[in-house]
């Protein structure tokens, strides 16, 4: 009898807590536990990399083999991971990463590389490493890489080619996209600020502004553009892959450099995003695909990559829209216990079922928590982190998933797991001063750059 009455008292207390709109507390102890769990996961993944893939770009977490992107490794994992180790206070791991980078990294490779990926992971990682560690060798490596990448901008429009040979400077693939064109601004701009050489800033600014100047009459950009002629090859418009971080860099470049041209371009662009791309559903707001000229919907594809837009909108001051979109992001996550790569909110169905350890949903939680201190985002983040640590862990590290409906794993562990996913997973449960958003701006790969 006593047990039954206790049960009713408990239910009563929960109900009255909800009636008073007070959700349960997320205690300091819970935060500390989450930080411990994330640190342990970082150490586990790094241990696997060291044991089975030391010196390679990435670890293949199922077969326990090294993965090298091109002819020769460029140490993607150590470079992407270094600042995460520093922020998490993992000194031994930070030293190991630093030593291999300074001893082995060499960009004199006769190989075509993708300008965007090399910039956000390596140039970005090296610049942050320099700002954190002050060892000039990091900056020299960044400057060497910057010089090797510069010929990509030699086009009539100033928009870069997608690929460049790091040794010969030969360029290829003139069909590029706003994300890969625009997401060079923070890294090249920072390189200019740190070296005193303006060529990088100027080239990257010309490129991103060239995309902006090719916007349609309704202020949207398309998905693929010819960098020689400036003609749009695909007029699909959205905030997903191929466009996403172009918008991110318009706003963040304004925050980082205080250059008003970026702010103006962001203001115009974000109004168009809100007018044409946002669709309001019961499960939250999400972004559709439209034609850049007409604004007419072409598909209602959303997904793991698009999830960044909530965080970006929160960061730029629109908390209301951000909260609505994060509701959809979380719905997409909890429906399967991990988000799929692509999801259709209108039909409530998966379009593409894989999960490659992406950070964007957690990233948005991080910004929303920092800016609102609403503890629902701590609970959301806990759920996502717990799910990743449970479903993706392997003996040697963490693996991507072939499908979020079966949890079958695939043999891939991208370096952005260290640079972004683990970093956001930790920071959301850490004190604000571990990373002060008034002092730094995080790049698209979550490398913090100091605002000067
Ligand atoms: C990262 O390399 C960057 O965040 C990029 O802008 C998008 N894709 C991955 C993470 O999903």
XYZ file of C-alpha atoms and ligand atoms in Angstrom:
463
model
C 0.000 0.000 0.000
C 2.858 2.334 0.972
C 4.650 1.586 -2.334
C 1.521 2.440 -4.321
C 0.992 5.755 -2.525
C 4.689 6.674 -3.056
C 4.220 5.946 -6.735
C 1.241 8.330 -6.908
C 3.183 11.035 -5.071
C 6.030 10.665 -7.635
C 3.593 10.956 -10.573
C 1.984 13.967 -8.910
C 5.373 15.669 -8.531
C 6.323 15.045 -12.168
C 2.933 16.313 -13.345
C 3.121 19.460 -11.266
C 6.691 20.089 -12.470
C 5.412 20.008 -16.058
C 2.313 22.072 -15.122
C 4.668 24.735 -13.749
C 6.761 24.355 -16.885
C 9.857 23.361 -14.958
C 11.746 20.575 -16.669
C 14.088 18.397 -14.584
C 17.501 19.815 -13.770
C 20.611 18.927 -15.728
C 23.007 18.800 -12.809
C 26.702 19.642 -12.695
C 27.293 15.967 -11.963
C 25.537 15.003 -15.205
C 27.636 17.515 -17.136
C 30.824 16.164 -15.584
C 29.795 12.620 -16.518
C 29.195 13.653 -20.108
C 32.589 15.363 -20.315
C 34.246 12.220 -18.956
C 32.422 10.036 -21.475
C 33.389 12.266 -24.392
C 37.019 12.415 -23.295
C 37.119 8.647 -23.000
C 35.668 8.325 -26.519
C 38.261 10.746 -27.925
C 41.078 8.788 -26.289
C 39.655 5.508 -27.578
C 39.443 6.741 -31.180
C 42.931 8.284 -31.040
C 44.369 5.070 -29.568
C 42.900 3.145 -32.517
C 44.333 5.652 -34.980
C 47.754 5.386 -33.355
C 47.719 1.620 -33.233
C 46.426 0.878 -36.730
C 46.765 4.007 -38.849
C 49.612 6.059 -37.440
C 50.750 8.588 -40.044
C 47.752 7.993 -42.331
C 44.905 10.429 -42.948
C 42.197 8.415 -41.191
C 41.577 5.094 -39.477
C 39.344 2.468 -41.049
C 37.579 1.501 -37.830
C 36.232 -1.932 -38.824
C 39.168 -3.487 -40.637
C 41.658 -1.588 -38.453
C 43.628 -0.292 -41.404
C 45.018 3.074 -42.445
C 43.102 5.220 -44.911
C 45.067 7.591 -47.162
C 43.089 10.045 -49.272
C 45.664 10.696 -51.975
C 49.077 9.331 -53.003
C 50.618 10.434 -49.772
C 49.082 11.108 -46.359
C 48.521 14.680 -45.231
C 47.762 13.676 -41.640
C 44.099 14.719 -41.705
C 43.338 13.159 -38.321
C 46.230 14.640 -36.309
C 45.746 18.094 -37.860
C 41.965 18.094 -37.401
C 42.215 16.650 -33.881
C 45.003 18.768 -32.365
C 42.875 21.682 -31.130
C 40.231 19.322 -29.737
C 42.930 17.646 -27.646
C 44.067 21.050 -26.399
C 40.527 22.202 -25.518
C 39.766 18.939 -23.728
C 42.998 19.158 -21.751
C 44.387 15.967 -23.335
C 48.026 17.016 -23.174
C 49.639 13.718 -24.104
C 47.435 13.331 -27.176
C 48.045 16.979 -28.157
C 51.798 16.458 -27.971
C 51.641 13.278 -30.033
C 49.623 15.043 -32.728
C 51.898 18.083 -32.683
C 55.059 16.019 -32.990
C 53.911 14.002 -35.970
C 52.590 17.117 -37.733
C 55.820 19.058 -37.280
C 58.011 16.095 -38.166
C 56.122 14.609 -41.097
C 53.672 16.985 -42.753
C 54.816 17.943 -46.231
C 52.624 19.431 -48.950
C 55.070 18.903 -51.797
C 52.883 16.212 -53.356
C 52.393 15.614 -57.056
C 48.669 15.057 -56.662
C 45.367 16.813 -57.410
C 43.584 17.614 -54.154
C 40.145 19.043 -53.398
C 40.711 22.692 -52.493
C 37.751 22.903 -50.088
C 38.519 19.796 -48.004
C 42.207 20.611 -47.765
C 41.406 24.166 -46.732
C 38.814 23.465 -44.026
C 40.625 20.513 -42.463
C 44.324 21.262 -42.946
C 44.718 24.988 -43.454
C 42.109 25.637 -40.751
C 43.628 23.089 -38.362
C 47.154 24.470 -38.799
C 46.085 28.075 -38.279
C 44.282 27.240 -35.045
C 47.232 25.119 -33.949
C 49.443 28.164 -34.439
C 47.100 30.452 -32.510
C 46.897 27.983 -29.620
C 50.485 26.783 -29.511
C 52.436 29.714 -31.047
C 54.965 27.346 -32.656
C 55.899 29.199 -35.846
C 56.269 25.909 -37.752
C 52.473 25.552 -37.787
C 52.181 28.930 -39.495
C 54.979 28.111 -41.960
C 53.159 24.929 -42.952
C 49.918 26.891 -43.367
C 51.655 29.528 -45.471
C 53.269 26.881 -47.667
C 49.877 25.236 -48.191
C 48.221 28.589 -48.889
C 50.798 29.390 -51.591
C 50.306 26.006 -53.230
C 46.527 26.486 -53.307
C 46.544 30.049 -54.663
C 46.599 29.169 -58.422
C 43.081 27.730 -58.030
C 41.757 31.315 -58.103
C 43.195 32.022 -61.576
C 39.856 32.202 -63.379
C 38.047 35.047 -65.166
C 35.498 35.258 -62.334
C 37.894 34.829 -59.415
C 35.945 31.757 -58.323
C 38.341 28.829 -57.754
C 38.644 25.522 -59.548
C 37.710 22.517 -57.399
C 41.002 20.645 -57.668
C 44.631 21.659 -57.746
C 47.907 19.791 -58.004
C 49.904 20.773 -54.936
C 53.234 20.440 -56.748
C 52.562 21.758 -60.232
C 49.647 24.119 -59.551
C 47.649 22.476 -62.370
C 43.941 23.082 -61.914
C 40.873 21.097 -62.936
C 37.089 20.914 -62.622
C 35.543 24.253 -63.453
C 32.077 23.151 -62.262
C 32.182 24.262 -58.655
C 29.598 25.088 -56.007
C 28.954 27.948 -53.551
C 30.094 25.952 -50.511
C 33.441 24.981 -52.012
C 33.963 28.473 -53.421
C 32.882 30.456 -50.390
C 34.214 28.285 -47.586
C 37.771 29.454 -48.072
C 37.196 32.945 -46.701
C 37.880 32.375 -43.006
C 40.994 30.250 -43.554
C 42.557 32.341 -46.339
C 41.557 35.533 -44.517
C 43.114 34.336 -41.273
C 46.272 33.339 -43.130
C 46.545 36.917 -44.398
C 46.027 38.344 -40.924
C 48.711 36.092 -39.429
C 51.300 36.459 -42.202
C 50.609 40.092 -43.073
C 50.255 39.061 -46.717
C 46.899 40.322 -48.083
C 46.803 38.148 -51.216
C 44.933 35.322 -49.510
C 42.188 37.489 -48.038
C 41.696 39.338 -51.304
C 41.464 36.200 -53.467
C 39.010 34.455 -51.133
C 36.887 37.572 -50.781
C 36.723 38.031 -54.552
C 35.579 34.407 -54.851
C 32.798 34.447 -52.241
C 31.532 37.850 -53.379
C 31.479 36.593 -56.979
C 29.009 33.900 -55.905
C 26.935 36.473 -54.056
C 26.927 38.749 -57.104
C 25.564 35.879 -59.188
C 22.500 35.524 -56.916
C 19.103 35.543 -58.570
C 16.577 38.367 -58.531
C 15.054 36.791 -55.414
C 18.494 36.671 -53.761
C 19.085 32.919 -53.830
C 22.107 31.078 -55.194
C 22.175 27.830 -57.138
C 24.005 24.593 -56.546
C 26.641 24.372 -59.291
C 28.344 27.179 -61.218
C 30.950 27.350 -63.984
C 33.889 29.276 -62.544
C 35.082 30.391 -65.967
C 31.846 31.825 -67.309
C 29.892 32.457 -64.096
C 26.910 30.571 -65.533
C 24.782 28.482 -63.193
C 24.855 24.795 -64.139
C 22.302 23.794 -61.494
C 19.728 26.282 -60.242
C 18.651 24.150 -57.268
C 18.730 26.270 -54.124
C 18.844 24.997 -50.518
C 21.030 24.999 -47.416
C 22.361 21.478 -47.853
C 25.678 20.164 -49.151
C 27.142 22.278 -52.021
C 25.657 25.489 -50.567
C 25.555 25.167 -46.736
C 28.828 26.657 -45.574
C 28.735 29.467 -48.176
C 26.021 31.021 -46.005
C 27.901 30.062 -42.859
C 30.993 31.943 -44.070
C 29.093 35.070 -45.071
C 28.009 35.484 -41.463
C 31.109 34.136 -39.730
C 33.502 36.163 -41.901
C 31.650 39.258 -40.742
C 32.064 38.139 -37.111
C 35.741 37.321 -37.596
C 36.951 40.184 -39.757
C 34.325 42.895 -39.171
C 34.136 43.482 -42.948
C 30.693 44.998 -43.651
C 30.482 43.538 -47.174
C 29.945 40.128 -45.584
C 27.297 41.444 -43.215
C 25.363 43.056 -46.062
C 25.526 39.880 -48.134
C 24.419 37.776 -45.142
C 21.462 40.062 -44.368
C 20.187 39.881 -47.937
C 20.746 36.115 -48.124
C 19.176 35.182 -44.802
C 16.008 37.074 -45.678
C 15.728 35.005 -48.857
C 16.386 31.773 -46.947
C 13.572 32.612 -44.534
C 11.192 33.657 -47.271
C 11.667 30.787 -49.715
C 13.297 27.820 -47.998
C 11.686 27.381 -44.608
C 8.735 25.041 -44.414
C 6.693 24.895 -41.210
C 5.571 21.406 -40.186
C 4.154 20.019 -36.949
C 7.424 18.297 -36.178
C 9.332 21.563 -36.511
C 10.523 23.850 -39.303
C 12.914 22.582 -41.933
C 14.392 23.800 -45.229
C 13.207 22.649 -48.637
C 14.860 22.828 -52.076
C 13.582 25.413 -54.552
C 14.571 26.820 -57.918
C 16.821 29.855 -57.325
C 14.983 31.987 -59.901
C 11.350 31.217 -59.154
C 11.408 30.117 -55.504
C 9.190 27.190 -56.504
C 9.734 24.019 -54.478
C 11.622 21.261 -56.273
C 11.934 18.775 -53.400
C 11.459 18.550 -49.664
C 14.804 16.934 -48.960
C 16.363 17.827 -45.635
C 19.032 16.001 -43.653
C 22.045 15.740 -41.404
C 24.019 18.457 -43.218
C 21.133 20.950 -43.261
C 20.869 20.712 -39.472
C 23.637 23.350 -39.093
C 21.225 26.110 -40.115
C 19.559 26.206 -36.673
C 22.894 26.945 -35.000
C 23.856 29.532 -37.582
C 20.540 31.350 -37.250
C 20.838 31.314 -33.451
C 24.395 32.657 -33.699
C 23.232 35.448 -35.994
C 20.500 36.439 -33.516
C 17.339 34.704 -34.748
C 16.681 32.433 -31.790
C 13.001 31.973 -32.595
C 13.556 30.417 -36.037
C 16.557 28.488 -34.731
C 14.479 26.864 -31.982
C 11.793 25.773 -34.436
C 14.368 24.232 -36.765
C 16.159 22.495 -33.903
C 12.842 20.900 -32.988
C 12.813 19.313 -36.450
C 16.485 18.369 -36.165
C 15.813 16.537 -32.936
C 12.724 14.852 -34.357
C 14.847 13.558 -37.238
C 17.359 12.214 -34.728
C 15.018 10.545 -32.261
C 12.809 8.955 -34.880
C 15.635 6.512 -35.638
C 17.905 6.956 -32.590
C 20.445 8.585 -34.943
C 19.715 10.905 -37.839
C 19.776 9.730 -41.461
C 21.739 11.607 -44.108
C 18.534 12.685 -45.897
C 14.974 12.849 -44.658
C 11.675 14.050 -46.116
C 9.589 15.807 -43.473
C 6.529 15.983 -45.675
C 6.325 12.237 -46.198
C 8.029 11.497 -42.866
C 10.400 9.089 -44.567
C 14.108 8.412 -45.086
C 15.651 9.341 -48.431
C 19.178 8.298 -47.592
C 19.769 6.122 -44.536
C 23.471 6.411 -43.744
C 25.129 8.357 -40.902
C 28.782 9.352 -41.202
C 29.372 10.682 -37.669
C 28.296 14.174 -38.694
C 28.315 17.003 -36.146
C 25.736 19.518 -37.420
C 22.803 18.536 -35.202
C 24.992 18.678 -32.088
C 26.570 21.893 -33.348
C 23.140 23.550 -33.444
C 22.409 22.275 -29.935
C 25.687 23.833 -28.801
C 24.845 27.283 -30.187
C 21.292 27.169 -28.884
C 22.404 26.147 -25.415
C 25.147 28.763 -25.273
C 22.822 31.509 -26.417
C 19.642 30.605 -24.507
C 20.908 28.515 -21.571
C 17.714 26.523 -22.046
C 18.531 23.130 -20.567
C 16.400 21.257 -23.060
C 19.451 21.548 -25.355
C 21.604 19.785 -22.796
C 19.138 16.914 -22.749
C 19.055 16.855 -26.540
C 22.840 16.818 -26.732
C 23.066 14.086 -24.112
C 20.712 11.928 -26.123
C 22.704 12.436 -29.320
C 26.085 11.871 -27.704
C 24.865 8.762 -25.887
C 23.462 7.383 -29.146
C 26.705 7.978 -31.051
C 28.817 6.419 -28.306
C 26.480 3.424 -28.123
C 25.771 2.684 -31.765
C 28.988 3.708 -33.521
C 31.713 2.418 -31.214
C 34.008 -0.329 -32.480
C 36.991 -2.104 -30.991
C 39.370 0.358 -32.615
C 37.384 3.608 -32.766
C 33.994 4.785 -34.040
C 32.391 3.802 -37.318
C 29.896 5.438 -39.647
C 26.576 3.638 -40.151
C 25.352 2.203 -43.423
C 21.798 2.604 -42.197
C 20.202 4.191 -39.151
C 17.436 1.625 -39.339
C 19.709 -1.424 -39.019
C 22.768 0.162 -37.346
C 25.003 -1.791 -39.711
C 28.434 -0.163 -39.638
C 30.736 0.944 -42.452
C 34.486 1.214 -42.482
C 34.882 4.971 -42.178
C 35.873 7.398 -39.432
C 36.278 10.899 -40.860
C 38.644 13.308 -39.147
C 35.732 15.675 -38.502
C 34.680 13.244 -35.763
C 37.619 14.689 -33.782
C 37.492 18.244 -35.100
C 33.760 18.776 -34.785
C 31.547 16.011 -33.402
C 33.632 15.323 -30.299
C 34.437 19.018 -29.835
C 30.793 20.128 -29.792
C 29.912 17.067 -27.701
C 32.374 18.216 -25.062
C 31.897 21.973 -25.228
C 28.172 21.872 -24.643
C 28.786 20.319 -21.211
C 31.811 22.491 -20.373
C 32.109 25.960 -18.825
C 31.630 28.761 -21.359
C 35.175 30.023 -20.831
C 36.679 26.800 -22.237
C 35.736 28.377 -25.562
C 34.570 31.984 -25.364
C 32.344 32.832 -28.324
C 33.107 36.515 -27.821
C 36.788 35.862 -28.464
C 36.766 33.237 -31.224
C 34.745 32.234 -34.275
C 34.531 28.531 -35.115
C 35.194 27.620 -38.736
C 32.982 25.157 -40.590
C 35.340 22.417 -39.354
C 35.026 23.850 -35.793
C 38.561 25.198 -35.651
C 38.404 28.261 -33.382
C 39.941 31.428 -34.888
C 40.722 34.379 -32.654
C 38.847 37.592 -33.334
C 41.340 40.426 -33.453
C 32.628 18.975 -42.340
O 33.757 18.695 -43.058
C 32.247 20.435 -42.438
O 31.395 20.777 -41.387
C 31.615 20.771 -43.745
O 31.211 22.115 -43.816
C 30.424 19.881 -43.977
N 30.729 18.487 -43.845
C 31.525 18.027 -42.748
C 30.760 17.524 -41.553
O 29.565 16.943 -41.793
